Structures are given as structure tokens and as C-alpha cells.
XYZ file of C-alpha atoms in Angstrom:
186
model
C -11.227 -8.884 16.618
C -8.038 -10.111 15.388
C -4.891 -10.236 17.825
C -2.127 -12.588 18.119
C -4.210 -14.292 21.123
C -7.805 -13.915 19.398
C -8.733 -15.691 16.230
C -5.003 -16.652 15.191
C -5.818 -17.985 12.581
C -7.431 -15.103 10.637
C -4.143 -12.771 11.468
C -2.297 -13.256 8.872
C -4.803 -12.191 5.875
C -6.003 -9.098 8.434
C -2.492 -8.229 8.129
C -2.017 -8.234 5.134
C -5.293 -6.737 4.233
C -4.783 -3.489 7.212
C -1.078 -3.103 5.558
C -2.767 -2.719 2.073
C -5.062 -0.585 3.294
C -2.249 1.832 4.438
C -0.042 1.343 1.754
C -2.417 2.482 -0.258
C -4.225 -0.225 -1.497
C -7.995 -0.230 -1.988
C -10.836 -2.618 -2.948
C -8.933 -4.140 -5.804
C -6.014 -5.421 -3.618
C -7.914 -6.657 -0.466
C -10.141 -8.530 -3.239
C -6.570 -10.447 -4.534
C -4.996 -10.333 -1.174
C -8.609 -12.647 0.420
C -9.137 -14.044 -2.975
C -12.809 -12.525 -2.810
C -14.976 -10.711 -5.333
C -14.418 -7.182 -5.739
C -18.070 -6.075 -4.646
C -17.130 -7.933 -0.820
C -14.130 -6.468 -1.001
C -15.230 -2.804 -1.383
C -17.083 -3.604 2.004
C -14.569 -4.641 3.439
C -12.737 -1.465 2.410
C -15.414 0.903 3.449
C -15.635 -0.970 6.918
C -12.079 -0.301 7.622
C -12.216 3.464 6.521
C -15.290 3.637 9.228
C -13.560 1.410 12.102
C -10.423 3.427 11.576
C -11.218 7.053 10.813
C -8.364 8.644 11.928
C -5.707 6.512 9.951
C -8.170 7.140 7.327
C -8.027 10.818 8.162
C -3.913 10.887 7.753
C -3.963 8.693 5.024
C -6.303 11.103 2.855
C -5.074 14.404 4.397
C -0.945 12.865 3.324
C -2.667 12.540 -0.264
C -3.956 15.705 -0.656
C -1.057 17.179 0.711
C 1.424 15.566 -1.505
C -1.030 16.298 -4.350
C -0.975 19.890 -3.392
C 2.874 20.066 -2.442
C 4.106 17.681 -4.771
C 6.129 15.907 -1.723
C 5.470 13.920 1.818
C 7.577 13.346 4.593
C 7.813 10.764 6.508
C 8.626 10.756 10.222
C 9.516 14.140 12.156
C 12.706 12.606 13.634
C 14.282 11.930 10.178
C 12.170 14.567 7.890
C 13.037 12.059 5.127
C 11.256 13.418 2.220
C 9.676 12.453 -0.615
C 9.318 14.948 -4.027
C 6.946 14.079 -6.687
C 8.804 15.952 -9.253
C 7.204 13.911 -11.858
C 3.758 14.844 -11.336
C 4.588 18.591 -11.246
C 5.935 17.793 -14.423
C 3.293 16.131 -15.907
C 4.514 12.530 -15.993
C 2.784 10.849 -13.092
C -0.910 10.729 -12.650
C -2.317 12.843 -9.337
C -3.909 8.406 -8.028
C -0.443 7.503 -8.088
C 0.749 10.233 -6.180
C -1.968 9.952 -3.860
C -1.365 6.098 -3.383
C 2.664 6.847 -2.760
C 2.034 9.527 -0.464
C -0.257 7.046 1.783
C 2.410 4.537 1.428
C 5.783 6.026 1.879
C 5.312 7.952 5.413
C 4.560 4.447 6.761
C 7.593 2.513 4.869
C 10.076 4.879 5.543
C 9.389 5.396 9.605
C 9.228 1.553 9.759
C 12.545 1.636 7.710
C 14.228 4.349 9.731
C 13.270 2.460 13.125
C 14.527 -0.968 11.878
C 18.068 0.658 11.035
C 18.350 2.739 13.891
C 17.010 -0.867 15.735
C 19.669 -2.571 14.264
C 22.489 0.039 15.294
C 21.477 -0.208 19.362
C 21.473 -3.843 18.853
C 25.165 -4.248 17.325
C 26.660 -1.335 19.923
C 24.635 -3.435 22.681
C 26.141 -6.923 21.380
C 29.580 -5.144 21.090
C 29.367 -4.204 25.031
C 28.462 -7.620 25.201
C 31.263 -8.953 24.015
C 29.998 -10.330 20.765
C 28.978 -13.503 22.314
C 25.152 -12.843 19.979
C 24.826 -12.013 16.569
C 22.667 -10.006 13.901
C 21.839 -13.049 11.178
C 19.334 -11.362 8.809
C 16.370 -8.809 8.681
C 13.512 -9.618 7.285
C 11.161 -6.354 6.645
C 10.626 -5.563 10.550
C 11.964 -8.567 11.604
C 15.714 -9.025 13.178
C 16.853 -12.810 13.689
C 20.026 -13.044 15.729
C 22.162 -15.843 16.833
C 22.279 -16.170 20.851
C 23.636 -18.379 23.057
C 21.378 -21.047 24.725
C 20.413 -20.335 28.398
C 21.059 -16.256 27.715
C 17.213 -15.467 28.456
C 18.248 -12.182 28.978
C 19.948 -10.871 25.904
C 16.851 -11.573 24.169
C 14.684 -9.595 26.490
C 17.362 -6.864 26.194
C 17.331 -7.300 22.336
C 13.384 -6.771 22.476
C 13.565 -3.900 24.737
C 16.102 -1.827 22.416
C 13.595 -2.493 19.719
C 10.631 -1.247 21.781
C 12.268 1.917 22.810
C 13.449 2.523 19.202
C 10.414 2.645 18.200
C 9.017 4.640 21.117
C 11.191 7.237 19.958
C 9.539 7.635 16.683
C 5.744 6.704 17.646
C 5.089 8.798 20.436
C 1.093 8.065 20.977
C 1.690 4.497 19.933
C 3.099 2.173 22.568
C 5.412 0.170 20.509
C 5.085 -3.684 21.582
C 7.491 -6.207 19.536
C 7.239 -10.024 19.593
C 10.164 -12.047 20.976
C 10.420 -15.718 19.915
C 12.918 -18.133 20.654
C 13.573 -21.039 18.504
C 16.425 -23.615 18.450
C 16.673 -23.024 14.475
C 15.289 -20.377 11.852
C 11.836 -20.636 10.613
C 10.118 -19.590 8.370
């Protein structure tokens, strides 16, 4: 088990290896991402297609569809599409399809919710006064600018985010980190 609480230190490379996994990516990327030889690596692969088959079950039914369609789309409250005109045309080979369609339902929901995020945020800071500010996004990641001792703009700023992203994960309670430095790290 691998949390933000349990085994810290491991999180990092499980995220990166669980985002591979639903990008897309299969034995040959965990074994680069964990620096590991490809033969672990496909065990690792097959354990998370058995500890997670119903992302498993999405992520091959979004191939086949896309294979069969020649698009995907990604969340229901945008229908953002994707076409894979090159495919039906010959041009694109059906893994690469396959590998974009597991890929861009995920990126583009997590894209919509960040800029919709960002939106709430700005109006909120507006109502505010403007006395906090937006810095820089980094993927799913906002870093703002607030003034010291205002506790509760950043609980507010962490609550717009959750219920953004409520909005487009229904069956997923969405749960974001709020840290509070004196200065940006990395």
C-alpha cells in the first residue's frame, strides 16, 4: 500500500508507474520509469491489470472502441473528442491508437477540471478583492500567492478545486492536497 501517509517514500515511482499504466504505458515504460528489467516489469504490469480490473476494463474497452470508431471522448461534461482520422486512413498503426485512446480520456478530464479549477479560483479571488493570486500551474497543480495569516482562502481555494472535480468524477470523491509554504518549491 502506497498513500501519502503509508510508505512515502515509495509514492513517487507508484505514481509514476499507475499514471503510465493509464496513459497507456506497458511493461516497457514501468521497466524505464523503476529502472528494472523488463521481465520484473511485465509483473509488475500484470499485477496492476489484476489489482485494478476495472480501470483495466475502461482502459481496454476505450481501445477497442476507438479502434472500432476511429475516435474517444473524454469526459461527458465536455464531450471533447478525439478522431483518429489517420488510422482510418491508413497512416497510424491500430497500438498507437489503442495507446492514445487509453491516454487521452484521462488527460483531457484532468485538463478540463484544472481550467474550469482555475476559472472558480480567479472569480473567487476577484470577490475577494484580489488580495491572492494565481502564480503558475503545474500539470494539476495551482500555486497562488496569499497573504500570511489568511488560513482560510486556502481552505476555500482547496474546496473550489474539490468540487470542480466532483463535478466531473461522480463515483470518485475528489480529495486535493493543500500545502502551505513561505516560498515555492519544487
Amino acid at each position: 500500500i502506497v498513500t501519502s501517509e503509508i510508505n512515502k517514500q515509495y509514492r513517487t515511482a507508484h505514481k509514476a508507474v499507475l499514471f503510465g499504466y493509464i496513459y497507456g504505458g506497458g511493461p516497457q515504460r514501468i521497466s524505464q520509469i523503476l529502472n528494472i528489467p523488463i521481465e520484473v516489469a511485465k509483473l509488475v504490469y500484470l499485477q496492476l491489470k489484476k489489482t485494478l480490473p476495472t480501470l483495466d476494463r475502461y482502459l481496454t474497452d476505450s481501445a477497442k472502441f476507438a479502434t472500432k470508431n476511429y475516435y474517444i471522448n473524454g469526459s461527458k461534461r465536455t464531450n471533447r473528442r478525439r478522431w483518429f482520422s489517420d488510422f482510418f486512413e491508413g497512416k497510424m498503426e491500430a497500438h498507437e491508437v489503442e495507446r492514445q485512446a487509453k491516454n487521452m480520456p484521462v488527460q483531457s478530464t484532468n485538463a478540463d477540471m484544472i481550467k474550469e479549477a482555475i476559472i472558480e479560483v480567479i472569480e473567487y479571488f476577484e470577490s475577494i478583492g484580489n488580495i491572492a493570486k494565481l502564480l503558475f500551474t503545474v500539470h494539476d497543480e495551482l500555486d497562488f500567492v496569499i497573504p500570511i495569516g489568511r488560513q482560510d482562502i486556502a481552505e476555500n481555494v482547496k474546496n473550489i478545486m474539490e468540487n470542480v472535480g466532483n463535478k466531473y468524477l461522480t463515483n470518485v470523491k475528489m480529495v486535493s492536497d493543500l500545502t502551505i509554504d513561505t516560498c515555492w518549491k519544487k
